[in-house]
Structure formats: structure tokens, C-alpha cells
mmCIF file of C-alpha atoms and ligand atoms in Angstrom:
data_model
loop_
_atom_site.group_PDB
_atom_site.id
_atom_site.type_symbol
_atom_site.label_atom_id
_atom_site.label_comp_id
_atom_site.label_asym_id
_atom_site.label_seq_id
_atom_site.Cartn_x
_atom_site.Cartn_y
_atom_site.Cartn_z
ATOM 1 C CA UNK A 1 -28.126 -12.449 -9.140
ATOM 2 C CA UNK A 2 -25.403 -11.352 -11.365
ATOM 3 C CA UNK A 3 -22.100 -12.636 -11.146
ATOM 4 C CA UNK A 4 -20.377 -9.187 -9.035
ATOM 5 C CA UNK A 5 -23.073 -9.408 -6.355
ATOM 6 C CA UNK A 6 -22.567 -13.658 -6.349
ATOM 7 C CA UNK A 7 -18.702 -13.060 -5.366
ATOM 8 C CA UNK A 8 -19.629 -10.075 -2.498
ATOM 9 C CA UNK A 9 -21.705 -12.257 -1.051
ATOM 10 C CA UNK A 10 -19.861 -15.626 -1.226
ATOM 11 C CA UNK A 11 -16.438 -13.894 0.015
ATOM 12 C CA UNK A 12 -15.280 -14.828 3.724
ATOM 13 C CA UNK A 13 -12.582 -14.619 5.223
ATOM 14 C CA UNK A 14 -10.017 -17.741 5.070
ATOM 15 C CA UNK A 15 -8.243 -19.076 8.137
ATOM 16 C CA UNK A 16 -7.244 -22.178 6.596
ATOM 17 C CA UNK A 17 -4.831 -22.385 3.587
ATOM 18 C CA UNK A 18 -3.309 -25.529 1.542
ATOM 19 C CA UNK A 19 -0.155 -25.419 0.802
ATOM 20 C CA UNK A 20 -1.041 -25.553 -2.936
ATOM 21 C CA UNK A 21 1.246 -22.296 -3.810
ATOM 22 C CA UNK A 22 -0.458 -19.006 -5.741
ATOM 23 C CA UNK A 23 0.836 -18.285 -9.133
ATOM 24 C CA UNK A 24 2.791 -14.902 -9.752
ATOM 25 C CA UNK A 25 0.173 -14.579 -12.576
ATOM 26 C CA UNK A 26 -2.805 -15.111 -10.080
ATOM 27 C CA UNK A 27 -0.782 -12.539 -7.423
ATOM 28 C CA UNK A 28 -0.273 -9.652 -10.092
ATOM 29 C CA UNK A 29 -4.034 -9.920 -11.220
ATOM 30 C CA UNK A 30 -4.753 -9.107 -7.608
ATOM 31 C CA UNK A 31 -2.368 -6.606 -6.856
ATOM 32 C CA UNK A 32 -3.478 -5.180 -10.459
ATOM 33 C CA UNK A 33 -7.175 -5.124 -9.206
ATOM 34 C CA UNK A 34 -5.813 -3.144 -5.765
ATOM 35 C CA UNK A 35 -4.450 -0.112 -7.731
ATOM 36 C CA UNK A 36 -7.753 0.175 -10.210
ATOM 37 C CA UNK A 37 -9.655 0.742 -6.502
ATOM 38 C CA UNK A 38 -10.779 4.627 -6.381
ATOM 39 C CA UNK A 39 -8.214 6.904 -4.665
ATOM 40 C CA UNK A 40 -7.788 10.160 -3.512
ATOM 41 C CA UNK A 41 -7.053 12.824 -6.654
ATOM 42 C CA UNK A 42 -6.069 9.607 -8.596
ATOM 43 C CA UNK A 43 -2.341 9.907 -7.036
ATOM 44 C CA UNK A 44 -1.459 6.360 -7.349
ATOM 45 C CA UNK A 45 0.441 6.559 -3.893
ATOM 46 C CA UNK A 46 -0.161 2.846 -3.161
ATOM 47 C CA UNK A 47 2.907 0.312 -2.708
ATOM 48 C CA UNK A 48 2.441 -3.478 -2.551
ATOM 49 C CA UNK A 49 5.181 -5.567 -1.113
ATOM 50 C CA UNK A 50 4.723 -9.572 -1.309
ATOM 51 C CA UNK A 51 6.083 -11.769 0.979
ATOM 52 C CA UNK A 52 6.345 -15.567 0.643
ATOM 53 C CA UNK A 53 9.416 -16.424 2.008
ATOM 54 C CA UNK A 54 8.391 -18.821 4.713
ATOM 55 C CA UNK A 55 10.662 -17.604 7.322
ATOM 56 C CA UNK A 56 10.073 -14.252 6.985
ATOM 57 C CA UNK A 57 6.188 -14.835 7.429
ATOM 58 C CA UNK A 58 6.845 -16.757 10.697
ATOM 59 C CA UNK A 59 9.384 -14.426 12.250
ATOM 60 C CA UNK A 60 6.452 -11.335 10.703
ATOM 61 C CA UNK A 61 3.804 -13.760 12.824
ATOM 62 C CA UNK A 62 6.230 -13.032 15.678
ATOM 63 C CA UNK A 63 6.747 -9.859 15.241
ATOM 64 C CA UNK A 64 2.796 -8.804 14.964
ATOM 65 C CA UNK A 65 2.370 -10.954 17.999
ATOM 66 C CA UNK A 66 4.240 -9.642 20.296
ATOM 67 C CA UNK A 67 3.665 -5.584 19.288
ATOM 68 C CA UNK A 68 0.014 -6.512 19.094
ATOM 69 C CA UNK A 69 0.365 -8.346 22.592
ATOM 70 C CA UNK A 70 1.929 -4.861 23.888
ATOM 71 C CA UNK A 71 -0.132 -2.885 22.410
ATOM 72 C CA UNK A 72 -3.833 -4.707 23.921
ATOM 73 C CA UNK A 73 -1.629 -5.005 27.099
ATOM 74 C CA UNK A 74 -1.629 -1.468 27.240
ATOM 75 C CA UNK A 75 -4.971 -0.589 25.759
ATOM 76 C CA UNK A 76 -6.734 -2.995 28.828
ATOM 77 C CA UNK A 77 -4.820 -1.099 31.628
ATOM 78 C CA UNK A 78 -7.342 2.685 30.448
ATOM 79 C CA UNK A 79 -10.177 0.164 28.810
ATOM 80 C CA UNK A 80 -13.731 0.671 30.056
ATOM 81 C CA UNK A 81 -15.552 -2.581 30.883
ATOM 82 C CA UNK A 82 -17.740 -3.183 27.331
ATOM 83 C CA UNK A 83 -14.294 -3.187 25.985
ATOM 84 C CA UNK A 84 -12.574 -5.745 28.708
ATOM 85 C CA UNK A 85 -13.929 -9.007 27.256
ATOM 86 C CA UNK A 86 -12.644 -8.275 23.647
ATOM 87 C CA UNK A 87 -9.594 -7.037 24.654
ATOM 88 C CA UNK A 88 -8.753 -10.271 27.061
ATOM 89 C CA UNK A 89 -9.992 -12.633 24.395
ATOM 90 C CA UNK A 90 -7.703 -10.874 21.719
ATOM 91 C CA UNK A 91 -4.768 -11.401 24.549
ATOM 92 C CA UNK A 92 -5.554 -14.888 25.270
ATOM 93 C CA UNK A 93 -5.499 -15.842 21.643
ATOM 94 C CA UNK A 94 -1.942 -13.865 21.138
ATOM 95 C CA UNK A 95 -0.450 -15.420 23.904
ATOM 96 C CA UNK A 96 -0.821 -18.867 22.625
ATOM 97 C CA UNK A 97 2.789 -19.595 21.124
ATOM 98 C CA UNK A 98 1.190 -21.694 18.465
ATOM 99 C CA UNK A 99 -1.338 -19.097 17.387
ATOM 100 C CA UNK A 100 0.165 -17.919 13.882
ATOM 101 C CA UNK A 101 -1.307 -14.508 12.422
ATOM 102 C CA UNK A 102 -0.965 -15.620 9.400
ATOM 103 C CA UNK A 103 -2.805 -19.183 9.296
ATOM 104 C CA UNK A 104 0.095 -20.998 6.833
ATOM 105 C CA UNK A 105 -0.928 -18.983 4.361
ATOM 106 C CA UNK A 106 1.514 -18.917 1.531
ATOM 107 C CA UNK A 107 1.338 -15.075 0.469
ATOM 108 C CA UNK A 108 1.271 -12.149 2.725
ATOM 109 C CA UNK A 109 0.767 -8.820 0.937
ATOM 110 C CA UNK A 110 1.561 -5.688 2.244
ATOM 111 C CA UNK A 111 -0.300 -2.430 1.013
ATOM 112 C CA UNK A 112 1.980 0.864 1.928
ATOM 113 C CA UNK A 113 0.399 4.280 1.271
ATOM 114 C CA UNK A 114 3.394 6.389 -0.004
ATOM 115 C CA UNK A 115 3.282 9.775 2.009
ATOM 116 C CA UNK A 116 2.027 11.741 -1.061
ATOM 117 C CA UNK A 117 -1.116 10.079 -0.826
ATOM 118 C CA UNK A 118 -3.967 12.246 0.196
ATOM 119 C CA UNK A 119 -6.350 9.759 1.527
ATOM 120 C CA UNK A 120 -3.798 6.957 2.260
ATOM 121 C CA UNK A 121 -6.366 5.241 4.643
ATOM 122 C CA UNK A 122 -9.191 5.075 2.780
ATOM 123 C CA UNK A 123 -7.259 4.497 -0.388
ATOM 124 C CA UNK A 124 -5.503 1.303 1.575
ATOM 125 C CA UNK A 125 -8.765 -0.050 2.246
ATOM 126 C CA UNK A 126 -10.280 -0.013 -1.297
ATOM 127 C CA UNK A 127 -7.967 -1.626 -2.740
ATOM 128 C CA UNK A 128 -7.704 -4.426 0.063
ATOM 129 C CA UNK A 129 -11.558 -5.244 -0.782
ATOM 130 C CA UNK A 130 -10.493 -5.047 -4.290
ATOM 131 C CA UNK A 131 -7.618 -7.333 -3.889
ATOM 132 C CA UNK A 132 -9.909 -9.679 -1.716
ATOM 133 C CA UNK A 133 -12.993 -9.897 -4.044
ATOM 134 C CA UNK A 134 -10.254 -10.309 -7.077
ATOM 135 C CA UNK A 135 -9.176 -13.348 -5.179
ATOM 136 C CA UNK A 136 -12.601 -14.854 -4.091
ATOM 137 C CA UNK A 137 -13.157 -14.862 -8.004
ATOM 138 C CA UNK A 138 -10.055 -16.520 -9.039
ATOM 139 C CA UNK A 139 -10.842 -19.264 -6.184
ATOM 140 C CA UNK A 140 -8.047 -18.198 -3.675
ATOM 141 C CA UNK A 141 -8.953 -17.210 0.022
ATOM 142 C CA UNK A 142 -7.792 -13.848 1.863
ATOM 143 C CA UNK A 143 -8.139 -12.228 4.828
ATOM 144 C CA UNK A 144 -7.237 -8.793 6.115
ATOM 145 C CA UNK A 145 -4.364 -9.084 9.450
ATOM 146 C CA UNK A 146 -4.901 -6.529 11.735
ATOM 147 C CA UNK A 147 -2.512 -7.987 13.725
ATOM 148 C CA UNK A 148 0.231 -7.549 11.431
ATOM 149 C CA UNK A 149 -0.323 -3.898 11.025
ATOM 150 C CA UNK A 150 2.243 -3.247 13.797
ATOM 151 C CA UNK A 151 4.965 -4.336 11.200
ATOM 152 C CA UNK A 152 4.752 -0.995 9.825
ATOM 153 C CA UNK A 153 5.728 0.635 13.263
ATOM 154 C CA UNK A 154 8.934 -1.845 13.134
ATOM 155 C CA UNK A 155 12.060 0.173 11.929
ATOM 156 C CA UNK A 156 14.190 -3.577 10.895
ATOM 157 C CA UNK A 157 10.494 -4.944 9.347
ATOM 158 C CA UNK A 158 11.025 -1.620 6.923
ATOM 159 C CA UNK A 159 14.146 -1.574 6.079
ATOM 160 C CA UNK A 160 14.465 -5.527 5.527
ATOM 161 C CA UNK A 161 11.300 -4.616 2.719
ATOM 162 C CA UNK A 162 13.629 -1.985 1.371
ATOM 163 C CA UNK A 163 10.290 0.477 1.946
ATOM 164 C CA UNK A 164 11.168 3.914 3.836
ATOM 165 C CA UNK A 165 9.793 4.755 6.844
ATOM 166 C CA UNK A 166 7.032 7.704 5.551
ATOM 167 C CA UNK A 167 5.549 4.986 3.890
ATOM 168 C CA UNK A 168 2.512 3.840 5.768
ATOM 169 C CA UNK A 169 1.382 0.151 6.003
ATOM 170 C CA UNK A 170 -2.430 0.306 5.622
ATOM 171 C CA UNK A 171 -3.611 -3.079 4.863
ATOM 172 C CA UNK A 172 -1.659 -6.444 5.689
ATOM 173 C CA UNK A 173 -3.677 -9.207 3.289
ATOM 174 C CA UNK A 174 -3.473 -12.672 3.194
ATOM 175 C CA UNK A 175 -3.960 -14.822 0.562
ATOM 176 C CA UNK A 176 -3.569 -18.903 -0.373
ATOM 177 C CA UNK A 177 -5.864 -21.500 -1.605
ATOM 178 C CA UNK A 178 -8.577 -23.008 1.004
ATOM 179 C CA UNK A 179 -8.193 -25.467 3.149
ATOM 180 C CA UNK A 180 -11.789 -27.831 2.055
ATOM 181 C CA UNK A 181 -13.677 -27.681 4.712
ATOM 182 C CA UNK A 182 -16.795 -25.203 5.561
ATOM 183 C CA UNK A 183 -16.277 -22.424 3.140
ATOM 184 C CA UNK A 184 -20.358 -20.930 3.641
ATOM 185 C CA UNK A 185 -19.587 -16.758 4.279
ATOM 186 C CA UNK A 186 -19.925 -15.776 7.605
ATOM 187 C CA UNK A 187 -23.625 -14.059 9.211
ATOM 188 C CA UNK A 188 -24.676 -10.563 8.801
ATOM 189 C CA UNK A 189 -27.377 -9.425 11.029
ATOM 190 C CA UNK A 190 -30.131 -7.632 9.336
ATOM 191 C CA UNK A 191 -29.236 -4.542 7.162
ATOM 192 C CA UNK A 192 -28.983 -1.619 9.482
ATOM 193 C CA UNK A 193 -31.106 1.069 7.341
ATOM 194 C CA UNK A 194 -31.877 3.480 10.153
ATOM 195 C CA UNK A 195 -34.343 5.938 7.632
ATOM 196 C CA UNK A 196 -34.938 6.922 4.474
ATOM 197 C CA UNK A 197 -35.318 10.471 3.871
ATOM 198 C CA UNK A 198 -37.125 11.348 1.046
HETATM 199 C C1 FMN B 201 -9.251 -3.900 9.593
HETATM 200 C C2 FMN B 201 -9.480 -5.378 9.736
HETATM 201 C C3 FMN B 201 -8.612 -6.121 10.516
HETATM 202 C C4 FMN B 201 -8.790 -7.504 10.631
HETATM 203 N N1 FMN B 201 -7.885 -8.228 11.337
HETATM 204 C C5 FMN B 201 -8.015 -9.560 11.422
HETATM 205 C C6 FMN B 201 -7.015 -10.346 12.079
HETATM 206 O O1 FMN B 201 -5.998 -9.847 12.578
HETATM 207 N N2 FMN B 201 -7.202 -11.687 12.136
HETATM 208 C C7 FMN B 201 -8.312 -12.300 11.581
HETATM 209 O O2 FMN B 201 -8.408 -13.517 11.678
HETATM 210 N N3 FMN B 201 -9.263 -11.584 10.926
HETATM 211 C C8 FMN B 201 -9.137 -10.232 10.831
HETATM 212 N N4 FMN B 201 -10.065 -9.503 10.120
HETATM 213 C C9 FMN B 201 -11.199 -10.180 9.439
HETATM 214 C C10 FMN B 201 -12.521 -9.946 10.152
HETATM 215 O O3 FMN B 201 -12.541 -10.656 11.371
HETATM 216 C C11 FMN B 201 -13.665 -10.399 9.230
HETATM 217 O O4 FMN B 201 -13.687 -9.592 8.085
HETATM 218 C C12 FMN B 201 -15.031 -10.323 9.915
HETATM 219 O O5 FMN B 201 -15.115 -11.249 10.975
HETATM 220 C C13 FMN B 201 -16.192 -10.600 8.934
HETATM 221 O O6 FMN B 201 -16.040 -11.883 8.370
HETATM 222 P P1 FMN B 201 -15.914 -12.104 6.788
HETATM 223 O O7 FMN B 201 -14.726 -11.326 6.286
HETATM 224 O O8 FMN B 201 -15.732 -13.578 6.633
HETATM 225 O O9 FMN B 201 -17.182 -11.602 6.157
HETATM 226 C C14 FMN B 201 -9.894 -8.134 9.987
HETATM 227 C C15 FMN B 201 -10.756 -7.368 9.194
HETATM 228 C C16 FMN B 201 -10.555 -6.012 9.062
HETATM 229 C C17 FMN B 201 -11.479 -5.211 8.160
#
């Protein structure tokens, strides 16, 4: 297997991080690999913002908590009942005042679509895989944070990051070195082909 299938495959996502900090080196190399992801028209509209200021990534671990808390609150008031379970489990877990989004990790990386962007979504979420399989390669663990994607929605989270508010946040990332422990990548059930037409 050549070595670009070898690091798809191995990649997982970390929930685990040493404290062992990322060099600004290692963090530009990433970022770097973000912006080289296909985009829409080749507009460039994507805006990284790294965070490591330990504070700031437990008050942002607050912050995601609580909106996200809302925000399921909400959703399981109209849900229908396949989507109960999920939705209770995802409450459960944010209500725990130890749970932190972020699992210690030392960098949190924001990806902002800047409102020129014509596909800011899918543009986002190119360059997070990027960003993650860059990592995987250099040794250093990521994970995508849904939960911190309410941050975005957060007028002080914006202006504190100095990014204005038609800027949206598409992919919250975090990144650190693993914790040792099991590292194998997680299942995939078989291949879901459903036909070949030819
Ligand atoms: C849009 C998106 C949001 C995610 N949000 C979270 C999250 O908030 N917390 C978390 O622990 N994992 C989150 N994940 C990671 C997924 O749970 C993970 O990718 C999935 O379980 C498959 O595992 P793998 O990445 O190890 O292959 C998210 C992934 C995506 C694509």
C-alpha cells in the first residue's frame, strides 16, 4: 500500500492529548496543507485562527457546552424517536461539568470561510481532512469539534479573535500529540457500493 493510502487509513480521531506542546513549524505545515485543499473558483476565502492560550480553550469548552447544550435541548423538544437516543446521549455527555470539548488538547484551530467564498462549506471541510491527514503524517492527533461550532454564533467569541461577524466558522480542529494508549483507527462497516452502472 503506498504511503497516502497507509495515513487515510491509519488516521482516527484523538481524544487523548500529552501535554508535549506542537511546534509553530509543525502548526503552519498544517494550516499550509488546509489552504492547498480544492475550493470553490480557487477564491482562497479560508481564514485559520489558532488558539492555544489555555484559558481561552477552557472558557471556548464552556462556551460550546453550554450553546451546544441549548441547542440539543431544543432540537429533543420537535425530535422524532430514532433521533431521541442520540440526542439524550449527546445531552448527558454535555452536562457533565468535567466533560471538556476539547480533550486537553494543546491547539484548537479554527477554519472561517470569509463571505466571498462560494462554496464556504465544502471548502471548510477539505481543508479540515487536509489539515487532519497533514497531522496524522507528522505524528500529531486531531479531531474535528462539532461542539465548538457554536463559537461562531457567539458575537464576544468573534470579536475577542479579531474575525468579523460575515465570517463563517466551518471547521473547529483539534490537534496535540497522543496520549499512548490504543491508537488502532476506529471500524468501518463494509463499503456501501449500492451499484455499478456500466
Ligand atoms: C462534522 C464533524 C463533527 C464532529 N464533532 C465531534 C465532536 O464534537 N466531538 C468528538 O469527539 N468527535 C467529533 N467528530 C469526530 C467523529 O466522531 C469521528 O470522525 C467519527 O466517529 C469517525 O471516527 P474516526 O475519525 O476516528 O475515523 C466530528 C466529526 C465530524 C466530521
Amino acid at each position: 500500500m503506498n504511503e497516502v493510502l497507509k495515513n487515510i487509513y491509519g488516521r482516527r480521531s484523538v481524544r487523548a492529548y500529552s501535554d508535549e506542546p506542537v511546534s509553530e513549524e509543525v502548526i503552519n505545515e498544517i494550516i499550509k496543507a488546509g489552504f492547498h485543499a480544492p475550493n470553490g473558483m480557487n477564491v482562497q476565502a479560508l481564514r485559520f485562527v489558532v488558539v492555544q492560550k489555555r484559558e481561552l480553550l477552557t472558557l471556548y469548552s464552556e462556551i460550546g457546552k453550554r450553546m451546544s447544550l441549548t441547542n440539543f435541548k431544543n432540537k429533543l423538544e420537535a425530535a422524532v424517536p430514532q433521533e431521541r437516543m442520540g440526542l439524550e446521549r449527546l445531552i448527558e455527555n454535555l452536562s457533565n461539568p468535567k466533560f471538556d470539548i476539547f480533550y486537553g488538547a494543546p491547539v484548537l484551530i479554527l477554519v472561517f470561510a470569509a463571505p466571498e467564498a462560494l462554496t464556504p462549506n465544502e471548502d471548510g471541510a477539505l481543508a479540515a481532512e487536509n489539515m487532519m491527514l497533514a497531522a496524522h503524517s507528522m505524528g500529531i492527533g486531531s479531531c474535528w469539534i462539532g461542539f465548538a461550532g457554536a463559537l461562531g454564533y457567539n458575537p464576544d467569541v468573534m470579536k475577542e479573535l479579531n474575525i468579523p461577524s460575515d465570517h463563517k466558522l466551518i471547521a473547529p480542529l483539534i490537534f496535540g500529540h497522543p496520549k499512548k494508549g490504543d491508537m488502532a483507527p476506529s471500524q468501518r462497516m463494509e463499503v456501501p457500493i449500492v451499484k455499478w452502472i456500466r
